[in-house]
Coordinates of C-alpha atoms in Angstrom, one line a residue:
M1 CA 0.0 0.0 0.0
K2 CA 2.8 2.4 0.9
K3 CA 4.5 1.7 -2.4
I4 CA 1.2 2.5 -4.3
V5 CA 0.7 5.7 -2.4
G6 CA 4.3 6.8 -3.1
I7 CA 3.8 6.1 -6.8
L8 CA 0.6 8.2 -6.8
V9 CA 2.3 11.1 -5.1
V10 CA 5.1 11.0 -7.7
I11 CA 2.5 10.9 -10.5
G12 CA 0.7 13.9 -9.0
I13 CA 3.9 15.9 -8.8
I14 CA 4.7 15.2 -12.4
V15 CA 1.2 16.2 -13.6
M16 CA 1.4 19.5 -11.6
A17 CA 4.8 20.3 -12.9
S18 CA 3.6 19.6 -16.5
L19 CA 0.7 22.0 -16.0
V20 CA 2.9 24.8 -14.7
V21 CA 5.2 24.4 -17.7
T22 CA 2.4 24.5 -20.3
L23 CA 0.1 27.0 -18.5
Y24 CA 0.8 30.1 -20.5
S25 CA 3.4 32.0 -22.5
C26 CA 2.8 35.7 -22.0
G27 CA 1.9 38.1 -19.3
G28 CA 0.6 41.7 -18.9
S29 CA -1.6 43.9 -16.9
G30 CA -4.7 46.0 -17.4
N31 CA -7.2 48.1 -15.6
S32 CA -10.5 46.7 -14.5
S33 CA -13.3 49.2 -15.0
N34 CA -17.1 49.2 -15.3
S35 CA -17.1 45.5 -14.1
N36 CA -14.9 42.9 -12.5
T37 CA -13.1 42.3 -15.8
P38 CA -9.9 40.2 -15.0
A39 CA -6.7 42.0 -15.6
Y40 CA -4.4 40.2 -17.9
T41 CA -1.4 39.8 -15.6
G42 CA 1.1 37.1 -14.6
T43 CA 4.7 36.1 -15.2
P44 CA 4.8 32.9 -17.3
A45 CA 7.2 30.7 -15.2
A46 CA 7.7 28.3 -18.1
L47 CA 9.5 31.0 -20.1
Y48 CA 12.3 31.1 -17.6
T49 CA 12.9 27.3 -17.4
S50 CA 16.0 25.7 -18.8
T51 CA 13.9 24.0 -21.5
A52 CA 12.4 27.2 -22.7
I53 CA 15.6 29.2 -22.9
N54 CA 17.1 27.1 -25.7
A55 CA 20.4 27.3 -27.6
R56 CA 18.9 29.4 -30.3
T57 CA 17.7 32.1 -27.9
L58 CA 21.0 32.2 -26.0
S59 CA 23.0 32.3 -29.2
E60 CA 20.8 35.2 -30.6
L61 CA 21.2 37.0 -27.3
E62 CA 24.9 36.6 -27.2
H63 CA 25.3 38.1 -30.7
I64 CA 23.0 41.0 -29.8
Q65 CA 24.9 41.8 -26.7
Q66 CA 28.2 41.7 -28.5
A67 CA 26.8 44.0 -31.2
I68 CA 25.5 46.5 -28.6
A69 CA 29.0 46.6 -27.1
S70 CA 30.9 46.9 -30.4
E71 CA 28.5 49.5 -31.9
G72 CA 28.3 51.6 -28.8
K73 CA 24.6 51.2 -28.2
N74 CA 23.0 52.5 -25.0
W75 CA 20.6 49.8 -24.0
V76 CA 20.5 46.4 -22.2
A77 CA 19.5 43.1 -23.8
G78 CA 18.6 40.0 -21.9
T79 CA 16.2 37.1 -21.8
T80 CA 12.6 38.3 -22.1
T81 CA 9.1 36.8 -22.4
L82 CA 9.3 37.3 -26.2
S83 CA 12.9 36.4 -26.9
V84 CA 12.4 32.8 -25.9
L85 CA 9.5 32.3 -28.4
S86 CA 9.8 30.7 -31.8
K87 CA 9.7 32.8 -34.9
E88 CA 6.1 31.7 -35.5
E89 CA 5.1 32.5 -31.9
R90 CA 6.6 35.9 -32.1
Q91 CA 4.2 36.9 -34.9
Y92 CA 1.4 36.9 -32.4
Y93 CA 3.0 40.0 -30.8
L94 CA 3.1 41.9 -34.0
G95 CA 0.2 42.6 -36.5
G96 CA 1.1 45.7 -38.5
E97 CA 1.5 45.3 -42.2
E98 CA 4.1 47.7 -43.6
P99 CA 2.6 50.8 -45.3
A100 CA 3.1 50.7 -49.1
H101 CA 4.7 54.2 -49.0
D102 CA 5.6 56.9 -46.6
N103 CA 2.7 59.3 -45.6
A104 CA 4.1 62.5 -47.2
T105 CA 0.9 64.5 -46.7
M106 CA 1.0 66.7 -43.6
V107 CA -2.5 67.1 -42.3
F108 CA -1.5 68.3 -38.8
T109 CA -0.1 71.9 -38.7
Q110 CA 3.0 71.6 -36.6
D111 CA 4.5 74.3 -34.5
N112 CA 7.7 73.3 -32.8
T113 CA 8.8 76.7 -31.7
N114 CA 7.4 76.5 -28.1
L115 CA 7.8 72.8 -27.4
A116 CA 9.2 71.8 -24.1
A117 CA 12.5 70.0 -24.1
S118 CA 10.8 66.9 -22.8
F119 CA 7.2 65.7 -22.5
D120 CA 5.6 62.6 -20.9
W121 CA 1.9 62.0 -20.7
R122 CA 2.6 59.6 -17.8
N123 CA 3.7 62.7 -15.8
N124 CA 2.1 65.8 -17.2
N125 CA 2.3 68.4 -14.3
G126 CA 2.2 65.4 -11.9
A127 CA -0.8 63.7 -13.6
N128 CA -0.9 60.4 -15.5
Y129 CA -3.0 60.2 -18.7
V130 CA -1.7 56.8 -19.8
T131 CA -3.5 53.6 -18.9
P132 CA -1.7 50.5 -17.8
V133 CA 0.1 48.3 -20.3
K134 CA -1.8 45.2 -21.6
N135 CA -0.9 42.1 -23.5
Q136 CA -2.3 41.6 -27.0
A137 CA -1.4 37.9 -27.1
W138 CA -2.7 36.9 -23.7
N139 CA -6.1 35.2 -23.3
Y140 CA -6.7 35.9 -19.7
L141 CA -10.1 34.2 -19.8
M142 CA -8.6 30.9 -20.8
G143 CA -5.6 31.3 -18.5
D144 CA -3.2 30.0 -21.2
N145 CA -1.8 30.7 -24.6
L146 CA -4.2 28.6 -26.7
S147 CA -5.6 31.7 -28.2
R148 CA -3.2 34.4 -29.5
C149 CA -3.7 37.4 -31.7
G150 CA -1.6 39.8 -33.7
S151 CA -3.8 42.7 -32.7
C152 CA -1.3 45.6 -32.0
W153 CA -3.4 47.7 -34.4
A154 CA -6.4 47.4 -32.0
F155 CA -4.4 47.8 -28.8
S156 CA -2.4 50.9 -29.8
T157 CA -5.5 52.8 -31.1
T158 CA -7.6 51.8 -28.1
A159 CA -4.8 52.9 -25.8
A160 CA -4.8 56.3 -27.6
L161 CA -8.5 56.6 -27.1
E162 CA -8.2 55.8 -23.4
S163 CA -5.7 58.6 -23.1
Q164 CA -7.9 61.0 -25.1
V165 CA -10.9 60.3 -22.8
Q166 CA -8.8 61.3 -19.8
I167 CA -7.3 64.4 -21.5
K168 CA -10.7 65.7 -22.8
T169 CA -12.4 65.1 -19.5
N170 CA -9.4 66.2 -17.4
S171 CA -9.6 62.9 -15.4
P172 CA -6.0 61.6 -15.2
G173 CA -5.5 58.3 -13.5
S174 CA -9.2 57.4 -14.0
N175 CA -10.2 53.7 -14.0
I176 CA -10.8 53.4 -17.8
N177 CA -10.4 50.1 -19.6
L178 CA -11.9 50.1 -23.1
S179 CA -12.7 46.9 -25.1
E180 CA -10.0 45.9 -27.7
Q181 CA -12.1 42.9 -28.6
I182 CA -14.9 45.1 -30.0
V183 CA -12.2 46.7 -32.3
V184 CA -10.9 43.3 -33.3
S185 CA -14.3 41.7 -33.9
C186 CA -16.5 44.6 -35.1
S187 CA -14.3 47.1 -36.9
G188 CA -13.5 45.1 -40.1
A189 CA -10.0 46.7 -39.9
G190 CA -8.0 43.6 -39.5
N191 CA -7.7 40.1 -37.9
C192 CA -5.5 38.1 -35.6
S193 CA -3.5 36.3 -38.3
K194 CA -2.7 39.1 -40.8
G195 CA -2.8 42.2 -38.7
G196 CA -4.8 45.4 -39.3
D197 CA -5.1 48.7 -41.0
I198 CA -4.5 51.8 -38.7
Y199 CA -6.6 54.1 -40.9
K200 CA -9.7 51.8 -40.8
T201 CA -9.2 51.2 -37.1
S202 CA -9.0 55.0 -36.3
K203 CA -12.0 55.6 -38.5
F204 CA -14.0 53.0 -36.7
L205 CA -13.1 54.5 -33.3
R206 CA -14.0 57.9 -34.6
D207 CA -17.3 56.9 -36.2
N208 CA -18.4 54.1 -33.8
G209 CA -16.2 54.0 -30.8
T210 CA -16.0 51.3 -28.2
L211 CA -17.4 50.5 -24.8
G212 CA -15.7 49.3 -21.6
A213 CA -14.0 45.9 -21.5
Y214 CA -17.1 44.6 -19.6
C215 CA -19.0 44.6 -22.9
F216 CA -16.6 42.3 -24.7
Q217 CA -13.6 41.0 -22.8
Y218 CA -10.4 40.4 -24.7
Q219 CA -10.0 36.8 -25.7
A220 CA -7.1 37.0 -28.3
Q221 CA -9.4 35.4 -31.0
Q222 CA -11.3 36.6 -34.1
L223 CA -14.7 36.2 -32.5
P224 CA -18.0 37.3 -34.1
C225 CA -19.1 40.8 -33.2
S226 CA -22.5 39.3 -32.1
Q227 CA -20.7 38.1 -28.9
A228 CA -20.4 41.7 -27.7
C229 CA -22.9 42.8 -25.1
P230 CA -26.3 43.0 -26.9
D231 CA -26.8 46.8 -26.9
W232 CA -23.2 47.9 -27.5
F233 CA -23.9 49.7 -30.8
Q234 CA -27.0 51.3 -29.5
N235 CA -25.3 52.5 -26.4
N236 CA -24.4 55.9 -27.8
V237 CA -24.0 57.7 -24.5
Q238 CA -21.4 55.4 -23.0
R239 CA -19.4 54.7 -26.1
A240 CA -16.0 56.4 -26.2
R241 CA -14.8 57.7 -29.5
F242 CA -12.2 60.1 -31.1
N243 CA -13.4 63.5 -32.2
S244 CA -11.0 63.3 -35.1
F245 CA -7.7 61.9 -36.3
Y246 CA -4.9 63.1 -38.6
V247 CA -1.8 62.0 -40.4
I248 CA 1.6 63.1 -39.3
G249 CA 3.8 63.5 -42.4
D250 CA 6.6 65.7 -43.6
N251 CA 10.2 65.2 -44.8
T252 CA 11.8 61.9 -43.8
T253 CA 15.1 62.7 -45.6
V254 CA 16.0 65.2 -43.0
T255 CA 17.9 63.1 -40.4
N256 CA 17.5 65.3 -37.4
C257 CA 14.5 65.8 -35.1
D258 CA 13.6 69.4 -36.0
A259 CA 10.5 71.2 -37.3
N260 CA 11.3 70.1 -40.9
S261 CA 11.2 66.4 -40.2
R262 CA 8.5 63.9 -39.4
C263 CA 10.4 63.3 -36.1
G264 CA 9.7 66.9 -35.2
G265 CA 6.1 66.6 -36.3
M266 CA 5.6 63.6 -34.0
K267 CA 7.0 65.5 -31.0
S268 CA 4.6 68.4 -31.8
A269 CA 1.6 66.2 -32.1
I270 CA 2.4 64.4 -28.8
A271 CA 2.7 67.6 -26.8
K272 CA -0.2 69.4 -28.4
T273 CA -3.0 66.8 -28.7
G274 CA -1.9 63.6 -26.9
P275 CA -0.2 60.2 -27.4
I276 CA 0.1 59.1 -31.1
V277 CA 0.0 55.7 -32.8
I278 CA 2.9 54.9 -35.1
W279 CA 4.0 51.9 -37.3
M280 CA 7.5 50.5 -37.0
R281 CA 9.6 47.6 -38.1
V282 CA 10.4 45.1 -35.3
Y283 CA 13.8 43.5 -35.5
S284 CA 15.0 40.5 -33.5
D285 CA 17.1 42.6 -31.1
L286 CA 14.0 44.5 -29.8
L287 CA 12.5 41.3 -28.5
H288 CA 15.5 41.0 -26.1
Y289 CA 15.1 44.6 -24.9
K290 CA 15.3 45.0 -21.1
S291 CA 16.1 48.7 -20.6
G292 CA 17.8 51.8 -22.0
I293 CA 17.5 53.8 -25.2
Y294 CA 16.9 51.2 -28.0
S295 CA 18.8 51.6 -31.2
R296 CA 18.9 48.7 -33.6
V297 CA 22.1 46.7 -34.0
S298 CA 23.2 46.2 -37.6
S299 CA 23.0 42.4 -37.5
A300 CA 19.4 42.2 -36.2
T301 CA 16.9 40.5 -38.5
M302 CA 13.4 41.7 -39.3
E303 CA 10.5 40.0 -37.5
G304 CA 7.6 42.0 -38.9
G305 CA 5.5 45.2 -38.5
H306 CA 4.1 46.6 -35.3
Y307 CA 1.9 49.5 -34.1
V308 CA 2.6 51.2 -30.7
L309 CA 1.6 54.2 -28.7
V310 CA 4.1 57.0 -28.3
V311 CA 3.5 58.9 -25.1
G312 CA 6.4 61.2 -24.8
Y313 CA 9.9 62.4 -25.9
N314 CA 13.1 63.7 -24.4
N315 CA 15.5 66.0 -26.3
D316 CA 18.4 65.7 -23.9
G317 CA 18.4 61.9 -24.2
Q318 CA 17.3 62.0 -27.9
Y319 CA 14.5 59.5 -27.5
F320 CA 10.8 58.8 -27.7
I321 CA 8.9 57.1 -24.9
V322 CA 6.7 54.2 -26.1
K323 CA 3.8 52.2 -24.6
N324 CA 3.9 48.6 -26.0
S325 CA 1.3 45.9 -25.9
W326 CA 3.6 43.0 -24.8
G327 CA 2.7 42.9 -21.1
T328 CA 4.5 44.5 -18.2
D329 CA 7.0 41.6 -17.9
W330 CA 8.8 42.9 -21.1
G331 CA 11.0 46.0 -21.3
E332 CA 10.7 48.9 -18.8
S333 CA 7.4 47.6 -17.2
G334 CA 5.9 47.3 -20.7
F335 CA 7.4 50.6 -22.0
F336 CA 10.5 51.2 -24.0
R337 CA 12.6 54.2 -25.1
I338 CA 13.8 54.5 -28.7
A339 CA 16.4 56.8 -30.2
Y340 CA 15.2 59.6 -32.5
D341 CA 17.4 58.3 -35.3
M342 CA 15.3 55.2 -35.5
V343 CA 12.7 57.3 -37.4
W344 CA 14.8 56.9 -40.5
D345 CA 16.1 54.0 -42.4
F346 CA 19.7 53.9 -43.6
D347 CA 21.9 52.3 -46.2
H348 CA 21.6 48.5 -45.5
S349 CA 24.4 47.8 -48.0
D350 CA 26.9 49.8 -45.8
P351 CA 27.7 47.7 -42.7
T352 CA 29.2 50.9 -41.0
S353 CA 25.9 52.8 -41.5
K354 CA 23.4 53.3 -38.8
V355 CA 20.2 51.3 -39.4
G356 CA 16.8 52.6 -38.5
V357 CA 13.5 50.8 -38.1
H358 CA 11.2 53.3 -39.9
F359 CA 9.8 54.3 -36.5
G360 CA 6.8 56.5 -37.5
K361 CA 6.6 55.6 -41.2
M362 CA 2.9 55.6 -40.5
A363 CA 1.9 58.0 -37.8
Y364 CA -1.5 59.2 -36.6
G365 CA -2.5 61.8 -34.0
Y366 CA -5.9 62.1 -32.3
N367 CA -8.1 64.7 -30.6

């Protein structure tokens, strides 16, 4: 009998260990508002096991760290919740198709003459107008990674709207948590597998808006819009929406962040109307980002396109401040800083040339 009991105990331990390893592969955090909507939080323990951190990940990290040192970069790379994923799994953290061409039309009239040297919507005169970081690939309802979604296009624009609501109502730090799932399922602007169109997404949130997460909780799946709360489209009073949106364009050949460049236009838009949504290329080194001012290393390989929310800038450090949708376990509590010169792309045939990531090749501001 004792021998049988011992065997059962061992089996139980093995089963529990197996569940821990396979439970989930991403983490994040979010506000709960208008209901007891679960926040998508948690550190996936499996990502930090010896089996998850495989030879490929460590080799990639070693090369990136060596490049950071040799190229004089000012940031720290390490093992992260994304760096341990396979190339296929990494795609669920992206979702922005590259624009066919630069947006050269400047709709927003910029005025950089009176801009502050630094600006951060997380601390604007002591007030925070930026909602907590979430995780686009995390199905918190299932408690695992069975459902994943390349929905950065929905998360970045919804985050911009959450900030706009707080700015327009002068209610910083308010408990606002809008539904990204409504945007994914009801906008027709994109899907989980191929990504989305930022113009269509912005137009949907201007013309239709979205309700709180209680109406349609995020499930990292392409679910039918009919699963949203029954009266979401008729609930005109409670729906949050943009008043308008605009393209940030201008000259991308000017490689400094002044009034004649798109980089300068981005700073002006941030300071004058609120956080902006931009498109960027994501390279393999960014997935390993831990802290510092990110600047792409020349050997990094492209993973795909991505939309993020830019919440501030700093002229002394020459960087933008970015809210990502990869959970709080990644980067600087879910944020990252990126050098101004990543706005431009450079000569890839010249190994000594700086290489950008087209940060802001597509850029939208809101009010």
